[in-house]
Short mmCIF file of C-alpha atoms in Angstrom, two decimals:
data_model
loop_
_atom_site.label_atom_id
_atom_site.label_comp_id
_atom_site.label_asym_id
_atom_site.label_seq_id
_atom_site.Cartn_x
_atom_site.Cartn_y
_atom_site.Cartn_z
CA UNK A 1 -0.03 0.01 -0.04
CA UNK A 2 1.05 3.60 -0.60
CA UNK A 3 1.46 6.18 2.12
CA UNK A 4 -0.60 9.20 1.33
CA UNK A 5 0.32 12.53 2.84
CA UNK A 6 -2.62 12.43 5.26
CA UNK A 7 -1.58 9.18 6.75
CA UNK A 8 -0.33 8.94 10.28
CA UNK A 9 1.80 6.34 12.17
CA UNK A 10 -1.20 4.23 12.66
CA UNK A 11 -2.18 4.12 9.02
CA UNK A 12 1.38 3.70 7.83
CA UNK A 13 1.75 0.48 5.82
CA UNK A 14 4.41 -0.74 8.29
CA UNK A 15 2.01 -0.51 11.25
CA UNK A 16 -0.79 -2.32 9.36
CA UNK A 17 1.53 -4.94 7.79
CA UNK A 18 2.73 -5.88 11.21
CA UNK A 19 -0.76 -6.51 12.38
CA UNK A 20 -1.74 -8.51 9.27
CA UNK A 21 1.50 -10.54 8.66
CA UNK A 22 1.79 -11.54 12.26
CA UNK A 23 -1.72 -12.89 12.40
CA UNK A 24 -3.25 -10.38 14.66
CA UNK A 25 -5.61 -8.96 11.89
CA UNK A 26 -5.96 -12.08 9.75
CA UNK A 27 -8.91 -13.94 8.17
CA UNK A 28 -8.29 -16.69 10.79
CA UNK A 29 -9.06 -14.10 13.44
CA UNK A 30 -12.08 -12.61 11.70
CA UNK A 31 -10.23 -9.67 9.98
CA UNK A 32 -10.12 -10.15 6.19
CA UNK A 33 -8.44 -7.18 4.50
CA UNK A 34 -10.65 -5.43 1.80
CA UNK A 35 -8.61 -2.28 1.51
CA UNK A 36 -9.50 0.12 -1.22
CA UNK A 37 -6.23 1.47 -2.73
CA UNK A 38 -5.93 3.19 -6.15
CA UNK A 39 -4.78 6.33 -7.78
CA UNK A 40 -7.66 8.27 -6.19
CA UNK A 41 -6.89 7.36 -2.66
CA UNK A 42 -6.74 4.71 0.07
CA UNK A 43 -9.22 3.33 2.60
CA UNK A 44 -8.05 0.77 5.11
CA UNK A 45 -10.95 -1.73 5.50
CA UNK A 46 -11.70 -5.21 6.77
CA UNK A 47 -14.50 -7.64 6.48
CA UNK A 48 -15.41 -8.59 10.04
CA UNK A 49 -17.05 -11.73 11.46
CA UNK A 50 -17.24 -10.23 14.99
CA UNK A 51 -16.94 -6.88 16.67
CA UNK A 52 -13.92 -7.45 18.97
CA UNK A 53 -10.82 -5.17 18.70
CA UNK A 54 -12.86 -2.13 17.28
CA UNK A 55 -13.59 -0.27 20.53
CA UNK A 56 -16.79 1.14 19.13
CA UNK A 57 -19.22 -1.32 20.71
CA UNK A 58 -22.11 -2.58 18.63
CA UNK A 59 -22.93 -5.86 20.31
CA UNK A 60 -26.43 -4.81 21.06
CA UNK A 61 -27.08 -4.13 17.37
CA UNK A 62 -25.75 -7.54 16.44
CA UNK A 63 -28.25 -9.06 18.99
CA UNK A 64 -31.05 -7.00 17.58
CA UNK A 65 -30.25 -8.08 14.06
CA UNK A 66 -30.24 -11.65 15.17
CA UNK A 67 -33.55 -11.32 16.94
CA UNK A 68 -35.04 -10.09 13.68
CA UNK A 69 -33.71 -13.04 11.86
CA UNK A 70 -31.06 -10.99 9.90
CA UNK A 71 -27.37 -11.58 9.76
CA UNK A 72 -25.25 -8.85 11.21
CA UNK A 73 -21.97 -10.45 10.19
CA UNK A 74 -20.15 -10.05 7.95
CA UNK A 75 -19.76 -6.26 7.99
CA UNK A 76 -17.23 -4.00 6.60
CA UNK A 77 -15.15 -1.79 8.94
CA UNK A 78 -12.65 0.90 8.17
CA UNK A 79 -10.48 1.08 11.21
CA UNK A 80 -6.94 0.47 12.41
CA UNK A 81 -7.29 -2.94 14.24
CA UNK A 82 -7.01 -2.83 18.05
CA UNK A 83 -6.18 0.89 17.76
CA UNK A 84 -8.82 3.38 18.96
CA UNK A 85 -6.93 6.47 17.82
CA UNK A 86 -8.78 9.13 15.74
CA UNK A 87 -7.27 10.03 12.45
CA UNK A 88 -8.02 10.46 8.72
CA UNK A 89 -9.69 7.31 7.22
CA UNK A 90 -10.56 8.66 3.77
CA UNK A 91 -7.02 9.08 2.48
CA UNK A 92 -7.57 11.12 -0.55
CA UNK A 93 -6.51 14.54 -2.07
CA UNK A 94 -9.94 16.28 -1.85
CA UNK A 95 -13.56 15.93 -0.62
CA UNK A 96 -14.74 14.52 -4.05
CA UNK A 97 -12.34 11.71 -3.84
CA UNK A 98 -13.01 11.16 -0.17
CA UNK A 99 -16.66 10.81 -0.88
CA UNK A 100 -15.95 8.44 -3.73
CA UNK A 101 -14.01 6.15 -1.32
CA UNK A 102 -16.83 6.20 1.22
CA UNK A 103 -19.41 5.40 -1.44
CA UNK A 104 -17.30 2.59 -2.84
CA UNK A 105 -17.27 1.16 0.80
CA UNK A 106 -20.94 1.41 0.86
CA UNK A 107 -21.48 -0.30 -2.43
CA UNK A 108 -19.27 -3.10 -1.29
CA UNK A 109 -21.31 -3.50 1.88
CA UNK A 110 -24.55 -3.78 -0.16
CA UNK A 111 -23.11 -7.08 -1.62
CA UNK A 112 -23.95 -9.40 1.20
CA UNK A 113 -23.00 -7.51 4.28
CA UNK A 114 -25.10 -5.76 6.96
CA UNK A 115 -23.43 -2.47 6.57
CA UNK A 116 -20.26 -0.34 6.66
CA UNK A 117 -18.49 1.41 9.49
CA UNK A 118 -15.78 4.05 9.58
CA UNK A 119 -14.26 4.25 13.05
CA UNK A 120 -12.42 6.98 14.86
CA UNK A 121 -12.63 9.49 11.95
CA UNK A 122 -10.93 12.80 11.71
CA UNK A 123 -12.80 15.94 12.64
CA UNK A 124 -12.92 17.14 9.06
CA UNK A 125 -14.53 13.89 7.89
CA UNK A 126 -17.58 14.19 10.12
CA UNK A 127 -19.58 16.79 8.21
CA UNK A 128 -18.62 15.25 5.00
CA UNK A 129 -19.93 11.82 5.83
CA UNK A 130 -23.02 13.10 7.59
CA UNK A 131 -24.02 15.00 4.53
CA UNK A 132 -23.86 11.85 2.50
CA UNK A 133 -26.17 9.88 4.66
CA UNK A 134 -23.88 8.33 7.22
CA UNK A 135 -24.93 8.07 10.87
CA UNK A 136 -22.61 9.70 13.32
CA UNK A 137 -21.86 8.14 16.66
CA UNK A 138 -19.74 9.74 19.55
CA UNK A 139 -18.00 8.28 22.53
CA UNK A 140 -15.62 9.83 25.12
CA UNK A 141 -11.80 9.47 24.85
CA UNK A 142 -9.37 10.98 27.32
CA UNK A 143 -6.67 13.46 26.40
CA UNK A 144 -4.12 15.65 28.35
CA UNK A 145 -3.11 18.92 26.80
CA UNK A 146 0.20 20.62 27.82
CA UNK A 147 -0.40 24.23 28.96
CA UNK A 148 2.77 26.01 27.94
CA UNK A 149 6.19 24.92 29.19
CA UNK A 150 5.44 22.19 31.87
CA UNK A 151 6.66 19.88 34.44
CA UNK A 152 4.89 17.52 36.80
CA UNK A 153 4.59 19.98 39.57
CA UNK A 154 3.07 22.49 37.16
CA UNK A 155 0.63 19.84 36.02
CA UNK A 156 -0.36 19.27 39.62
CA UNK A 157 -0.94 22.88 40.17
CA UNK A 158 -3.69 22.83 37.65
CA UNK A 159 -5.64 20.40 39.77
CA UNK A 160 -7.69 20.92 42.96
CA UNK A 161 -6.15 20.13 46.22
CA UNK A 162 -7.97 16.73 46.62
CA UNK A 163 -6.62 15.40 43.29
CA UNK A 164 -3.19 16.81 43.95
CA UNK A 165 -3.07 15.06 47.38
CA UNK A 166 -4.37 11.72 45.90
CA UNK A 167 -1.86 11.66 43.06
CA UNK A 168 1.07 12.40 45.43
CA UNK A 169 -0.11 9.60 47.76
CA UNK A 170 -0.32 7.16 44.84
CA UNK A 171 3.21 7.98 43.68
CA UNK A 172 4.61 7.51 47.26
CA UNK A 173 3.36 4.01 47.36
CA UNK A 174 5.82 3.10 44.62
CA UNK A 175 9.14 4.10 46.25
CA UNK A 176 10.32 0.41 45.94
CA UNK A 177 10.03 0.46 42.07
CA UNK A 178 12.68 1.68 39.55
CA UNK A 179 11.09 3.06 36.49
CA UNK A 180 12.90 3.61 33.11
CA UNK A 181 11.97 4.29 29.52
CA UNK A 182 13.27 2.15 26.71
CA UNK A 183 12.64 2.33 22.98
CA UNK A 184 11.47 -0.83 21.24
CA UNK A 185 14.59 -0.66 19.14
CA UNK A 186 16.76 -0.74 22.24
CA UNK A 187 15.29 -3.98 23.76
CA UNK A 188 17.49 -7.09 23.35
CA UNK A 189 16.29 -10.34 22.09
CA UNK A 190 16.23 -11.85 25.62
CA UNK A 191 14.02 -8.94 26.89
CA UNK A 192 11.12 -9.72 24.49
CA UNK A 193 9.63 -12.87 26.07
CA UNK A 194 9.25 -11.18 29.49
CA UNK A 195 7.94 -7.96 27.87
CA UNK A 196 5.35 -9.91 25.98
CA UNK A 197 4.41 -12.13 28.89
CA UNK A 198 3.66 -8.89 30.91
CA UNK A 199 1.45 -7.57 28.04
CA UNK A 200 -0.42 -10.70 27.62
CA UNK A 201 -1.07 -11.09 31.38
CA UNK A 202 -3.71 -8.31 31.31
CA UNK A 203 -5.75 -10.45 28.92
CA UNK A 204 -5.23 -13.64 30.73
CA UNK A 205 -6.77 -12.14 33.91
CA UNK A 206 -9.93 -11.71 31.81
CA UNK A 207 -9.72 -15.10 30.26
CA UNK A 208 -8.93 -13.77 26.83
CA UNK A 209 -6.24 -14.25 24.28
CA UNK A 210 -4.16 -11.20 23.69
CA UNK A 211 -4.86 -9.08 20.63
CA UNK A 212 -1.21 -8.55 19.72
CA UNK A 213 1.48 -11.20 19.01
CA UNK A 214 5.09 -10.97 20.01
CA UNK A 215 5.92 -10.89 16.29
CA UNK A 216 3.88 -7.81 15.83
CA UNK A 217 5.41 -5.97 18.75
CA UNK A 218 8.90 -6.78 17.42
CA UNK A 219 7.84 -5.74 13.84
CA UNK A 220 6.64 -2.37 15.20
CA UNK A 221 9.92 -2.05 17.12
CA UNK A 222 11.93 -2.55 13.89
CA UNK A 223 9.77 -0.31 11.81
CA UNK A 224 9.34 2.68 14.18
CA UNK A 225 12.47 2.64 16.45
CA UNK A 226 12.37 5.47 18.94
CA UNK A 227 8.63 6.19 18.22
CA UNK A 228 7.66 3.01 20.10
CA UNK A 229 8.48 3.49 23.77
CA UNK A 230 8.16 1.16 26.78
CA UNK A 231 7.91 2.40 30.33
CA UNK A 232 9.36 -0.39 32.53
CA UNK A 233 8.96 -0.90 36.27
CA UNK A 234 11.38 -3.09 38.17
CA UNK A 235 10.89 -4.42 41.75
CA UNK A 236 13.99 -5.86 43.41
CA UNK A 237 15.69 -5.94 40.04
CA UNK A 238 12.97 -7.93 38.35
CA UNK A 239 10.84 -6.47 35.48
CA UNK A 240 7.43 -6.42 37.09
CA UNK A 241 5.26 -4.23 34.88
CA UNK A 242 5.27 -2.17 31.71
CA UNK A 243 3.23 0.10 29.53
CA UNK A 244 4.01 1.00 26.05
CA UNK A 245 3.35 4.00 23.84
CA UNK A 246 3.75 5.51 20.48
CA UNK A 247 4.97 8.94 19.72
CA UNK A 248 3.54 10.56 16.40
CA UNK A 249 3.99 14.30 15.71
CA UNK A 250 3.29 16.24 18.94
CA UNK A 251 1.31 13.54 20.61
CA UNK A 252 2.03 10.65 22.83
CA UNK A 253 -0.45 7.70 22.50
CA UNK A 254 -0.88 5.27 25.40
CA UNK A 255 -1.49 1.84 24.07
CA UNK A 256 -1.30 -1.13 26.58
CA UNK A 257 0.03 -2.18 29.93
CA UNK A 258 0.66 -5.33 31.94
CA UNK A 259 1.93 -6.41 35.38
CA UNK A 260 2.84 -9.62 37.10
CA UNK A 261 0.68 -8.83 40.10
CA UNK A 262 -1.87 -6.25 41.30
CA UNK A 263 0.47 -3.58 42.48
CA UNK A 264 -1.41 -0.73 44.24
CA UNK A 265 -1.20 2.51 42.08
CA UNK A 266 1.30 1.17 39.66
CA UNK A 267 -1.19 1.28 36.68
CA UNK A 268 -1.76 4.91 37.24
CA UNK A 269 2.04 5.69 37.44
CA UNK A 270 3.02 3.76 34.32
CA UNK A 271 -0.02 4.59 32.18
CA UNK A 272 -0.67 8.21 33.08
CA UNK A 273 1.81 9.97 35.35
CA UNK A 274 4.99 8.80 33.45
CA UNK A 275 3.39 9.72 30.20
CA UNK A 276 2.65 13.23 31.38
CA UNK A 277 6.22 13.65 32.61
CA UNK A 278 7.48 12.40 29.19
CA UNK A 279 5.34 14.88 27.32
CA UNK A 280 6.60 17.70 29.48
CA UNK A 281 10.29 16.62 29.02
CA UNK A 282 10.06 16.16 25.23
CA UNK A 283 7.76 19.17 24.51
CA UNK A 284 4.91 17.03 23.36
CA UNK A 285 1.59 18.85 23.40
CA UNK A 286 -0.90 16.12 23.79
CA UNK A 287 -1.19 12.74 25.55
CA UNK A 288 -3.94 10.57 24.24
CA UNK A 289 -4.72 7.82 26.78
CA UNK A 290 -7.54 6.33 24.69
CA UNK A 291 -11.20 5.41 25.14
CA UNK A 292 -12.88 4.05 28.20
CA UNK A 293 -12.04 4.70 31.87
CA UNK A 294 -13.63 7.65 33.64
CA UNK A 295 -10.98 7.24 36.34
CA UNK A 296 -8.71 9.16 34.09
CA UNK A 297 -10.61 12.28 34.91
CA UNK A 298 -9.39 12.24 38.52
CA UNK A 299 -5.82 11.98 37.18
CA UNK A 300 -5.65 15.05 35.10
CA UNK A 301 -7.29 14.02 31.89
CA UNK A 302 -10.30 15.58 30.18
CA UNK A 303 -13.01 13.82 28.09
CA UNK A 304 -13.16 14.66 24.47
CA UNK A 305 -15.27 13.09 21.77
CA UNK A 306 -14.25 10.51 19.32
CA UNK A 307 -16.57 9.99 16.23
CA UNK A 308 -17.46 7.12 13.99
CA UNK A 309 -19.73 6.93 10.89
CA UNK A 310 -22.13 4.02 10.10
CA UNK A 311 -24.32 2.94 7.24
CA UNK A 312 -26.71 -0.03 7.15
CA UNK A 313 -28.07 -1.75 4.16
CA UNK A 314 -31.51 -2.25 5.70
CA UNK A 315 -33.05 1.23 5.31
CA UNK A 316 -35.65 0.75 8.08
CA UNK A 317 -32.98 -0.35 10.54
CA UNK A 318 -30.64 2.39 9.32
CA UNK A 319 -33.22 4.96 10.24
CA UNK A 320 -33.91 3.31 13.69
CA UNK A 321 -30.28 3.37 14.49
CA UNK A 322 -29.93 6.96 13.42
CA UNK A 323 -32.54 7.98 15.96
CA UNK A 324 -30.91 5.83 18.68
CA UNK A 325 -27.50 7.28 18.12
CA UNK A 326 -28.91 10.85 18.03
CA UNK A 327 -30.40 10.23 21.48
CA UNK A 328 -26.98 8.69 22.67
CA UNK A 329 -25.17 11.82 21.36
CA UNK A 330 -27.45 14.19 23.07
CA UNK A 331 -27.10 12.36 26.33
CA UNK A 332 -23.27 12.20 26.00
CA UNK A 333 -23.09 15.94 25.24
CA UNK A 334 -25.15 16.77 28.30
CA UNK A 335 -22.84 14.69 30.38
CA UNK A 336 -19.80 16.44 29.12
CA UNK A 337 -21.45 19.84 29.71
CA UNK A 338 -22.35 19.02 33.32
CA UNK A 339 -20.45 21.00 36.00
CA UNK A 340 -17.38 19.31 37.20
CA UNK A 341 -17.66 20.77 40.78
CA UNK A 342 -14.92 23.39 40.29
CA UNK A 343 -12.03 20.93 39.91
CA UNK A 344 -9.92 23.18 37.80
CA UNK A 345 -8.50 20.10 36.00
CA UNK A 346 -5.75 20.36 33.54
CA UNK A 347 -7.13 19.32 30.16
CA UNK A 348 -6.34 15.67 29.66
CA UNK A 349 -6.59 12.07 28.38
#
């Protein structure tokens, strides 16, 4: 695949190839590539036989379709597998070509699928898709924004006294841990089995198989070098926990974490506080900690909206979903507008 100018790290062919060639996003796992890629533009797309790994949850719709005797799967989904990061999906030079890509996706969906979905779209794609009959859906994600030159004490100063006190208390609990940052490229061969085991442990506790393979992580490390970063926590010299991140442009993206045991407050340290410190040290302006997890609000992050676009072949059900998602958006917007109790939070993940 080509790399259009509007592509980001997460739509770079090297990122996607690692997912597909390592078996993470493969037909065997319910991800069959159906990418649209020609002289007019590129749209990353998969035919899906389930809804896992998308992070825009439509399991209730799948049950509704089933109750009506209609197949919900397969469906067509334009997304970056296992990566709930907003960005351009319609990778084309102008709006006319963007719409052409979206309409080609819709035409393919009409050939034996329930519909088409474009997930975590860029802000400038929202109005374009809505004007062409797509249904918009919103969900919160959590992003921290730097406020001028910063350090961690400056960040804490943007919070109310209760939150400052709680964060300092959480950090004091970790005095016995040594924390360091390492790039994926700097990890030695003997480091990787332990790194992967810690990542996989998060899924094992939920009785799930991990989304990513060791081969995928190592391929990303080879392709992106310093842009893939691991935050490692050692206890008595033993690697006990980690979180890993990508840097792209002026933004740090939190991805996954894992630990060998349920250490109190270590998740918050590795996944949030260390990331904020890194942003301040490196002059990064944003830290995107991803979707889900209102607990991030108590740790200096703020809720923003991530958007997706949906189109269903069954026109009656398309209209019904449009009404339901409009009500959902209104309730979500009202929640985001609700008073925060004067917290004075720094804007966040």
